[in-house]
Amino acid sequence: MQKNTRGLMGIAAITLLSFLQQDVFSQNITIPVETQHNALVLQTNASNNLGIVYLGPKLADKKEYENIPAMYKQTAEYTGVANAAYATSGSRNLFEPAITVTHADGNGSLDLQYVKHETKKLDDNTSLLTIITKDPVYDFEVKLFYKTYFREDVTEQWSEIKHNEKGNVVLQKFASAGLYLKADNFYLRQYHGDWAREMQPEETRITHGIKTLDSKLGTRADLFQPPVFMVSLNKPATEDEGSVLYGALEWSGNFRIDLELDNQDNLRIIAGVNNHASPYTLKPGEVFTTPAFLSVLSHKGKGEASRQLHAWARNYKLLDGKGNRLTLLNNWESTYFDFNETKLKALLKDTKELGVDMFLLDDGWFANKYPRNDDHAGLGDWQENKSKLPNGVASLVHEAENNKVKFGIWVEPEMVNPKSELYEKHPDWVVKQPKRPEYYFRNQLVLDLTNPQVQDFVFGVIDNLFTKNPNLAYIKWDCNAVVYNAYSAHLTNQAHFYLQYVQGLYSVLQRIRKKYPTVPMMLCSGGGGRVDYAALQYFTEFWPSDNTDPLERIFMQWEYSYFYPAISTSNHVTDWGKQPIKYRTDVAMMGKLGFDIVVNKLNTNDLKFCQDALKTYNAYKPIIWQGDQYRLQDPGDNSVAAMMYLNAEKNTGILFNYLVNNRYDAGSERPIRMKGLDPEKRYQLKELNLYPGTPSTIGDKTYTGEFLMTVGYNPDVKASRASVVLELKAVE
Ligand code: GLA
C-alpha cells in the first residue's frame, strides 16, 4: 500500500517536472552570470521563482544554457524551489533557507518572485548584476547582487533586504547568498583549529543532510573554524586537476555556512552572518545589507583556484595589495613585557644591524595606574608607561629615525582589563552581563563597539598615536578575546549585539582608513583567528598563528596559501622550534618576512646569514608577493615539501624545499616537478640563502622548462640540507 502511494507521488512529481521543463523552453528568463571560464546560470520557473540551473564551465553559445535543465532526470522535485537562488521559508521550500522572516502581522511565510534584473559593466573586468525579487503577498523585497571579476573567475554575492509593512519585520535568518551545485559527488575541505594550531584541514565526502561550518566568537570569525572552505565536484580535486569551488564569507564575526545535500543529490550552499542569537528587527523602509560571500571556481585543480583568488585579492580586496610591505624586528618574544627605553634603544640599533626596515614595539608600553607588566592589567589605558618610557613613544620614533629605521607599535584597542582606569571610568562600555559574574579570555573583556562613544574611543587610540607621532609607520592591531556574556549597556535590542559589534568595528576602521589610507596595519588575533576578506580591506597583512615553529608553519602556511596571497601573510623568525636559523628564515621568507629574536645573541654566522637572507628577500620579494604561487609537493604527503613562486614573464622564480620528516634517510629521493614554466625557455638554477661556509651541491647546468616540469629537478634535500632555496632564471 505504502509502496503504491510512493509510486503515485512519483508519477505526479514527474508530470510536474515535465511541465516545468516545457515551460523553461517557452518563456522563462535565463540569466547567465559569466566569468572568464565559468557560468552561473539563473532561471525563473513557471511560478516565477528564481533558481540556479547551472554552475560550471561556460558554454560558447549562451542559448544552450536554456537546454541544461532538461538534461537532468533526477528524482522528484516537489516544490519548484529546491534550486532557489535565495531560498525562503514558510512557503514551499523544504530545505535550509537563506532567509526566514516574521512579518509585521506575525506571519512567517515568504515567497520571493523574480521582478526584474539589470547588469552593469563597472569596468573592463567587473560587472554587477542586480536582481529584484518580491513577495507577491507582503510588501517585502530582496535584491540579489552578483559582482563578477571576469579574469579572476571570482563572484561576490550579497543581498539587500527591505520591506514596507505596517510595522517591523523580524529577520530570523538573513544569509548573504546561496549556490546550488550538481555533480556526481561532492568533497568538502574544511578547517578547524585552536590557538597555535590554526588551519588544520579535513577533507571528506559530503553526505546527505546538512553540514554547518560556523562560529559564535563575536569578535573574530576564527579560532576553531575559519570562514573559508573548498568543495570538489565529482572527485576530490588535486593541485592541478579537477573542479573545485572555493568559498569565503567576508565577515569578521559570527558566520554560518550550510552545505546541504538534498534528496536529488544536489548541493545547496548557504552562507552568511550567523543568525545565532541574532534575530534582526527591520523597520519599514530600512535596508539591511548582508556582507558578501565570495566564490571562485576552477576546473584545473586547487592550484589554479588559489592563484585566481590571490590575483583577485591583490587587485581588489587586500589593502595596498600591489604595494610595498616592511620587513621588521618585533620585540615580543625577546622581551615580552620586560623592557625600558634603554633596552628598546639597543633593539633599535639591532634593527638597523639586522637590516630590516622597521622596529615593532609590542605589548607592554602603556598604562600607569595599573601598569601593563603582564596580561592581567592595563589594557585600555593607552598612555605611555612613565617608568618604562619616561620620554614617551615619541622619543623612540625619533631614535628610530636616528637609526634610519621605521617604527611601528602594537595596540589592542577593542579590549580592556578589569584592572584598568578605563574599566573604572566606563564600566558601561564593557561587554558583560549585568547580573552574572564576569568571565575572562586572557584576563580581559571586550569593549562594546556597538556604542558610538566606544567607537570614538577606539578610533582615538589610533588617531592619538599618529597625531603625536606622525612618523609612526605601522600598527599591529591585536584582538585577544572572544565575547562571553554578550550584552551591551548601549543597545535596546540585545539581539543586534553580534551584528552591530562587527559593524561598529568596520565603521572605526573606515574612519581610520579615511584619515590614514595606506599606513600598513597587521591584523592579529592571538594567533590567526581574525583573518577574512572583509577585514583585509583595512589591513595590509595578517598574523596566521602565534605558532612560529617552522615545521608547523610549513603545514599551516600551505593551507592558508590556498586562500590568502603570500604578501598578506606575516611570518616571523622566532625561537620556536628546533630548526636552525636558516630553516626558520627560509620558511618565514615565503610570505611577509619579520624577525622576533634577540639579535645580539645571534652568533656571527647566524647574524651574517640573516643579513644576507634579508638582501635576498629584498631582491625576490616582488616575485613572492606578486608572482604566481605553485604548490609542488604537499608536506602532508611527502617527506619534502616544495613551494614555488614565479614572475609573470616566467623568467625568474624562487623555489623553497623543506625536509618535513626526520625518519631515517628521508630526503628528496625523486626530482621535484616544477610548474608554470615556459617549456621552451632554458633555466639556470642557483642555490640561495646558503649558510656561511656551506657549499652548494647544486650544479651550474641549464635545463629547459619542459625538462623541469616533466622530469623535475632534485634539490638534494636531506638531513644535512633540510632547507634548500633555489633561484630559477631563464638564460638566453
Ligand atoms: C598576542 C599576539 C602576540 C603578541 C601578544 C602580546 O598573543 O598574537 O604576537 O602581540 O598578543 O600580548
XYZ file of C-alpha atoms in Angstrom, residues 630 632 644 655 672-677 685 705 707-714 726 728:
22
model
C 52.747 26.925 -7.277
C 54.814 21.417 -5.894
C 57.485 27.847 -5.892
C 61.717 27.575 -5.051
C 60.546 17.666 -7.826
C 58.462 18.579 -10.844
C 58.057 22.289 -11.332
C 55.007 24.059 -12.690
C 54.105 27.118 -14.690
C 57.432 27.423 -16.548
C 69.331 27.052 -11.079
C 61.234 24.340 -18.752
C 62.585 19.089 -18.528
C 61.951 20.797 -15.207
C 58.213 20.295 -15.493
C 58.315 16.763 -16.933
C 61.273 15.142 -15.223
C 61.814 17.663 -12.470
C 64.859 18.685 -10.531
C 66.346 17.216 -7.394
C 66.720 27.794 -5.284
C 65.395 29.842 -11.219
